[in-house]
mmCIF file of C-alpha atoms in Angstrom:
data_model
loop_
_atom_site.group_PDB
_atom_site.id
_atom_site.type_symbol
_atom_site.label_atom_id
_atom_site.label_comp_id
_atom_site.label_asym_id
_atom_site.label_seq_id
_atom_site.Cartn_x
_atom_site.Cartn_y
_atom_site.Cartn_z
ATOM 1 C CA UNK A 80 1.789 -3.077 5.896
ATOM 2 C CA UNK A 81 4.062 -4.091 8.741
ATOM 3 C CA UNK A 82 5.236 -0.467 9.042
ATOM 4 C CA UNK A 83 1.649 0.666 9.603
ATOM 5 C CA UNK A 84 0.988 -2.149 12.070
ATOM 6 C CA UNK A 85 4.110 -1.285 14.085
ATOM 7 C CA UNK A 86 3.148 2.406 14.172
ATOM 8 C CA UNK A 87 -0.378 1.574 15.339
ATOM 9 C CA UNK A 88 1.013 -0.624 18.102
ATOM 10 C CA UNK A 89 3.514 1.976 19.255
ATOM 11 C CA UNK A 90 1.052 4.898 19.243
ATOM 12 C CA UNK A 91 -2.292 4.054 20.917
ATOM 13 C CA UNK A 92 -3.847 7.326 19.747
ATOM 14 C CA UNK A 93 -3.111 6.685 16.076
ATOM 15 C CA UNK A 94 -5.961 6.084 13.624
ATOM 16 C CA UNK A 95 -5.778 4.603 10.130
ATOM 17 C CA UNK A 96 -8.382 5.013 7.382
ATOM 18 C CA UNK A 97 -8.159 3.012 4.169
ATOM 19 C CA UNK A 98 -10.430 3.428 1.152
ATOM 20 C CA UNK A 99 -10.174 0.474 -1.216
ATOM 21 C CA UNK A 100 -12.200 -1.078 -4.053
ATOM 22 C CA UNK A 101 -15.032 -3.170 -2.667
ATOM 23 C CA UNK A 102 -13.927 -6.112 -4.802
ATOM 24 C CA UNK A 103 -10.655 -6.892 -6.592
ATOM 25 C CA UNK A 104 -10.383 -6.068 -10.279
ATOM 26 C CA UNK A 105 -10.299 -9.774 -11.169
ATOM 27 C CA UNK A 106 -13.184 -11.811 -9.821
ATOM 28 C CA UNK A 107 -13.070 -15.127 -11.676
ATOM 29 C CA UNK A 108 -13.536 -18.493 -10.030
ATOM 30 C CA UNK A 109 -9.802 -18.907 -9.451
ATOM 31 C CA UNK A 110 -8.501 -15.321 -9.746
ATOM 32 C CA UNK A 111 -10.813 -13.915 -7.063
ATOM 33 C CA UNK A 112 -9.577 -16.161 -4.215
ATOM 34 C CA UNK A 113 -5.966 -15.613 -5.295
ATOM 35 C CA UNK A 114 -6.473 -11.837 -5.164
ATOM 36 C CA UNK A 115 -8.285 -11.941 -1.823
ATOM 37 C CA UNK A 116 -5.383 -13.675 -0.044
ATOM 38 C CA UNK A 117 -3.197 -10.573 0.056
ATOM 39 C CA UNK A 118 -6.075 -8.303 0.998
ATOM 40 C CA UNK A 119 -7.245 -10.518 3.867
ATOM 41 C CA UNK A 120 -3.709 -11.014 5.196
ATOM 42 C CA UNK A 121 -2.915 -7.293 5.187
ATOM 43 C CA UNK A 122 -6.162 -6.178 6.818
ATOM 44 C CA UNK A 123 -5.982 -8.920 9.453
ATOM 45 C CA UNK A 124 -2.494 -7.725 10.405
ATOM 46 C CA UNK A 125 -3.686 -4.144 10.844
ATOM 47 C CA UNK A 126 -6.700 -5.132 12.886
ATOM 48 C CA UNK A 127 -4.621 -7.340 15.168
ATOM 49 C CA UNK A 128 -2.459 -4.290 15.828
ATOM 50 C CA UNK A 129 -5.209 -1.750 16.409
ATOM 51 C CA UNK A 130 -8.720 -3.214 16.298
ATOM 52 C CA UNK A 131 -11.268 -0.409 16.042
ATOM 53 C CA UNK A 132 -8.607 2.199 15.319
ATOM 54 C CA UNK A 133 -8.437 0.835 11.764
ATOM 55 C CA UNK A 134 -11.363 1.707 9.478
ATOM 56 C CA UNK A 135 -11.688 0.358 5.939
ATOM 57 C CA UNK A 136 -14.237 1.563 3.405
ATOM 58 C CA UNK A 137 -15.378 0.997 -0.145
ATOM 59 C CA UNK A 138 -16.885 3.675 -2.369
ATOM 60 C CA UNK A 139 -20.124 3.894 -4.328
ATOM 61 C CA UNK A 140 -21.683 6.545 -6.536
ATOM 62 C CA UNK A 141 -24.994 8.213 -5.826
ATOM 63 C CA UNK A 142 -27.027 5.439 -7.472
ATOM 64 C CA UNK A 143 -25.377 2.776 -5.334
ATOM 65 C CA UNK A 144 -22.928 1.341 -7.870
ATOM 66 C CA UNK A 145 -19.526 0.424 -6.397
ATOM 67 C CA UNK A 146 -16.710 2.630 -7.689
ATOM 68 C CA UNK A 147 -13.354 1.073 -8.540
ATOM 69 C CA UNK A 148 -10.681 3.644 -7.683
ATOM 70 C CA UNK A 149 -7.336 2.706 -9.208
ATOM 71 C CA UNK A 150 -5.421 5.739 -7.892
ATOM 72 C CA UNK A 151 -3.104 5.266 -4.913
ATOM 73 C CA UNK A 152 -2.818 8.076 -2.375
ATOM 74 C CA UNK A 153 -1.279 8.015 1.087
ATOM 75 C CA UNK A 154 -1.294 10.860 3.628
ATOM 76 C CA UNK A 155 0.480 10.521 6.971
ATOM 77 C CA UNK A 156 0.032 12.950 9.887
ATOM 78 C CA UNK A 157 -0.858 15.797 7.464
ATOM 79 C CA UNK A 158 2.895 16.010 6.822
ATOM 80 C CA UNK A 159 3.872 13.485 4.156
ATOM 81 C CA UNK A 160 1.880 12.486 1.081
ATOM 82 C CA UNK A 161 2.370 10.266 -1.937
ATOM 83 C CA UNK A 162 0.415 9.895 -5.171
ATOM 84 C CA UNK A 163 1.202 7.268 -7.776
ATOM 85 C CA UNK A 164 0.632 3.878 -9.297
ATOM 86 C CA UNK A 165 2.340 1.555 -6.804
ATOM 87 C CA UNK A 166 0.336 -0.968 -4.803
ATOM 88 C CA UNK A 167 1.208 -2.222 -1.328
ATOM 89 C CA UNK A 168 2.487 -5.595 -2.433
ATOM 90 C CA UNK A 169 5.696 -7.316 -3.510
ATOM 91 C CA UNK A 170 4.771 -7.424 -7.181
ATOM 92 C CA UNK A 171 4.409 -3.662 -7.366
ATOM 93 C CA UNK A 172 7.571 -2.910 -5.391
ATOM 94 C CA UNK A 173 9.901 -5.522 -6.887
ATOM 95 C CA UNK A 174 8.500 -6.750 -10.186
ATOM 96 C CA UNK A 175 6.351 -4.205 -12.051
ATOM 97 C CA UNK A 176 7.248 -0.743 -13.341
ATOM 98 C CA UNK A 177 5.586 1.965 -11.257
ATOM 99 C CA UNK A 178 5.765 5.723 -10.822
ATOM 100 C CA UNK A 179 4.999 7.545 -7.576
ATOM 101 C CA UNK A 180 5.698 11.020 -6.251
ATOM 102 C CA UNK A 181 6.211 11.590 -2.530
ATOM 103 C CA UNK A 182 5.770 15.164 -1.288
ATOM 104 C CA UNK A 183 7.153 16.681 1.896
ATOM 105 C CA UNK A 184 5.874 20.237 1.731
ATOM 106 C CA UNK A 185 7.934 22.869 3.551
ATOM 107 C CA UNK A 186 4.894 25.178 3.933
ATOM 108 C CA UNK A 187 3.341 24.893 7.414
ATOM 109 C CA UNK A 188 -0.437 24.752 7.691
ATOM 110 C CA UNK A 189 -1.649 27.144 10.424
ATOM 111 C CA UNK A 190 -4.956 25.395 11.119
ATOM 112 C CA UNK A 191 -5.413 23.457 14.346
ATOM 113 C CA UNK A 192 -4.184 20.939 15.256
ATOM 114 C CA UNK A 193 -0.811 22.364 14.284
ATOM 115 C CA UNK A 194 1.068 19.127 15.045
ATOM 116 C CA UNK A 195 -1.385 16.229 14.578
ATOM 117 C CA UNK A 196 1.353 13.601 14.652
ATOM 118 C CA UNK A 197 2.712 14.893 17.966
ATOM 119 C CA UNK A 198 6.269 14.453 16.682
ATOM 120 C CA UNK A 199 7.188 18.112 16.204
ATOM 121 C CA UNK A 200 6.780 17.982 12.425
ATOM 122 C CA UNK A 201 3.774 20.296 12.368
ATOM 123 C CA UNK A 202 1.172 20.081 9.626
ATOM 124 C CA UNK A 203 1.989 20.860 5.998
ATOM 125 C CA UNK A 204 -0.266 22.564 3.486
ATOM 126 C CA UNK A 205 -0.085 20.078 0.614
ATOM 127 C CA UNK A 206 -0.690 16.931 2.653
ATOM 128 C CA UNK A 207 -3.527 18.450 4.677
ATOM 129 C CA UNK A 208 -5.257 20.045 1.682
ATOM 130 C CA UNK A 209 -5.053 16.760 -0.230
ATOM 131 C CA UNK A 210 -6.563 14.805 2.672
ATOM 132 C CA UNK A 211 -9.340 17.341 3.228
ATOM 133 C CA UNK A 212 -10.233 17.490 -0.458
ATOM 134 C CA UNK A 213 -10.612 13.723 -0.652
ATOM 135 C CA UNK A 214 -12.508 13.504 2.632
ATOM 136 C CA UNK A 215 -14.949 16.237 1.647
ATOM 137 C CA UNK A 216 -15.630 14.421 -1.621
ATOM 138 C CA UNK A 217 -16.190 11.080 0.130
ATOM 139 C CA UNK A 218 -18.548 12.724 2.649
ATOM 140 C CA UNK A 219 -20.389 14.853 0.027
ATOM 141 C CA UNK A 220 -19.706 17.999 2.029
ATOM 142 C CA UNK A 221 -19.274 20.163 -1.058
ATOM 143 C CA UNK A 222 -22.600 18.945 -2.456
ATOM 144 C CA UNK A 223 -24.219 19.843 0.880
ATOM 145 C CA UNK A 224 -22.766 23.334 0.773
ATOM 146 C CA UNK A 225 -20.756 22.900 3.976
ATOM 147 C CA UNK A 226 -18.204 25.737 4.185
ATOM 148 C CA UNK A 227 -14.519 24.897 3.960
ATOM 149 C CA UNK A 228 -13.134 27.038 6.782
ATOM 150 C CA UNK A 229 -12.823 26.445 9.583
ATOM 151 C CA UNK A 230 -12.797 22.772 8.655
ATOM 152 C CA UNK A 231 -13.533 20.358 11.491
ATOM 153 C CA UNK A 232 -11.957 17.562 9.441
ATOM 154 C CA UNK A 233 -8.532 19.046 10.234
ATOM 155 C CA UNK A 234 -8.805 17.191 13.544
ATOM 156 C CA UNK A 235 -7.898 13.565 12.711
ATOM 157 C CA UNK A 236 -10.164 12.129 15.422
ATOM 158 C CA UNK A 237 -13.166 14.136 14.221
ATOM 159 C CA UNK A 238 -12.403 13.086 10.644
ATOM 160 C CA UNK A 239 -12.232 9.438 11.697
ATOM 161 C CA UNK A 240 -15.586 9.737 13.488
ATOM 162 C CA UNK A 241 -17.165 11.576 10.526
ATOM 163 C CA UNK A 242 -16.253 8.693 8.217
ATOM 164 C CA UNK A 243 -17.653 6.180 10.707
ATOM 165 C CA UNK A 244 -20.963 8.038 11.011
ATOM 166 C CA UNK A 245 -21.356 8.610 7.274
ATOM 167 C CA UNK A 246 -20.712 4.971 6.357
ATOM 168 C CA UNK A 247 -23.015 3.736 9.132
ATOM 169 C CA UNK A 248 -25.868 5.920 7.877
ATOM 170 C CA UNK A 249 -25.452 4.788 4.276
ATOM 171 C CA UNK A 250 -25.117 1.134 5.270
ATOM 172 C CA UNK A 251 -28.303 1.386 7.348
ATOM 173 C CA UNK A 252 -30.152 2.953 4.420
ATOM 174 C CA UNK A 253 -29.151 0.054 2.185
ATOM 175 C CA UNK A 254 -29.986 -2.525 4.859
ATOM 176 C CA UNK A 255 -33.475 -0.998 5.242
ATOM 177 C CA UNK A 256 -34.275 -1.389 1.555
ATOM 178 C CA UNK A 257 -33.251 2.119 0.464
ATOM 179 C CA UNK A 258 -36.421 3.664 1.860
ATOM 180 C CA UNK A 259 -36.497 7.440 2.129
ATOM 181 C CA UNK A 260 -33.868 9.931 0.980
ATOM 182 C CA UNK A 261 -30.389 8.572 0.432
ATOM 183 C CA UNK A 262 -27.983 9.817 3.130
ATOM 184 C CA UNK A 263 -25.131 11.963 1.850
ATOM 185 C CA UNK A 264 -21.747 10.372 1.357
ATOM 186 C CA UNK A 265 -20.136 7.689 -0.755
ATOM 187 C CA UNK A 266 -18.582 5.478 1.912
ATOM 188 C CA UNK A 267 -19.614 1.907 2.676
ATOM 189 C CA UNK A 268 -18.004 -0.051 5.506
ATOM 190 C CA UNK A 269 -15.809 -2.724 3.971
ATOM 191 C CA UNK A 270 -16.830 -6.200 5.017
ATOM 192 C CA UNK A 271 -13.886 -8.550 5.195
ATOM 193 C CA UNK A 272 -14.277 -11.433 2.740
ATOM 194 C CA UNK A 273 -14.008 -14.929 4.146
ATOM 195 C CA UNK A 274 -12.061 -17.849 2.769
ATOM 196 C CA UNK A 275 -12.071 -21.283 4.308
ATOM 197 C CA UNK A 276 -8.822 -22.648 5.697
ATOM 198 C CA UNK A 277 -8.792 -25.130 2.830
ATOM 199 C CA UNK A 278 -9.116 -22.342 0.268
ATOM 200 C CA UNK A 279 -6.380 -20.295 1.931
ATOM 201 C CA UNK A 280 -4.062 -23.299 1.951
ATOM 202 C CA UNK A 281 -4.796 -23.985 -1.704
ATOM 203 C CA UNK A 282 -4.637 -20.445 -3.040
ATOM 204 C CA UNK A 283 -1.809 -18.919 -0.986
ATOM 205 C CA UNK A 284 0.958 -20.565 -3.093
ATOM 206 C CA UNK A 285 -0.871 -19.489 -6.258
ATOM 207 C CA UNK A 286 -1.165 -15.949 -4.891
ATOM 208 C CA UNK A 287 2.575 -15.808 -4.224
ATOM 209 C CA UNK A 288 3.439 -17.302 -7.599
ATOM 210 C CA UNK A 289 1.079 -15.453 -9.929
ATOM 211 C CA UNK A 290 -0.594 -12.514 -8.173
ATOM 212 C CA UNK A 291 2.179 -11.185 -5.919
ATOM 213 C CA UNK A 292 5.545 -12.521 -7.108
ATOM 214 C CA UNK A 293 8.722 -11.333 -5.382
ATOM 215 C CA UNK A 294 11.049 -9.908 -8.026
ATOM 216 C CA UNK A 295 14.022 -9.302 -5.713
ATOM 217 C CA UNK A 296 17.329 -11.118 -6.255
ATOM 218 C CA UNK A 297 17.832 -14.034 -3.879
ATOM 219 C CA UNK A 298 20.299 -12.148 -1.677
ATOM 220 C CA UNK A 299 17.811 -9.354 -0.987
ATOM 221 C CA UNK A 300 15.041 -11.861 -0.352
ATOM 222 C CA UNK A 301 17.181 -13.738 2.159
ATOM 223 C CA UNK A 302 17.964 -10.504 4.043
ATOM 224 C CA UNK A 303 14.425 -9.176 3.484
ATOM 225 C CA UNK A 304 15.845 -5.963 2.044
ATOM 226 C CA UNK A 305 14.914 -3.814 -0.925
#
């Protein structure tokens, strides 16, 4: 997460969208706080770096039931993409067995903006198509019959704003008692869970020991290398 935070700090125009399960997979009396520690710490770091340029959402189906998405997908600047099983935590990267494929497509995407990252890398077909497919699904654009091309979501800022507007409309519909037609979309703004300072003090060691253990040899831990 530090890599994302550093990038957000260095590039004031950068936006980050994360779609995560609304609640952790384990929600017992003791397992839920232990699982929330890592989530709260990571999201707080991103928001300290970028504030409103970081948007986090959960998903629900069309009857309002939260959807737990276990897949992990990352798309950066419409250039680089990864799909796999690894989580953004120490356990996944140093302890568990995972499988992930990173793709750097050589095929340029001609749609504007041609270089969304502003680094001279251009946009690549696989990464952009993957992002647009997921975004259209989350926004229900296919169900609404919105044509694919030209696709306004190619512009990262317009895509960021489209997610904001869609989640705000659906949240308002829920807050008003679900009166009237349900707005299109599956995005709900993620509300950061709160843990008291006592709970964080108590559960942080348990989180590090049981939920997110560091499987690196001592030498790598000391140098903070992988």
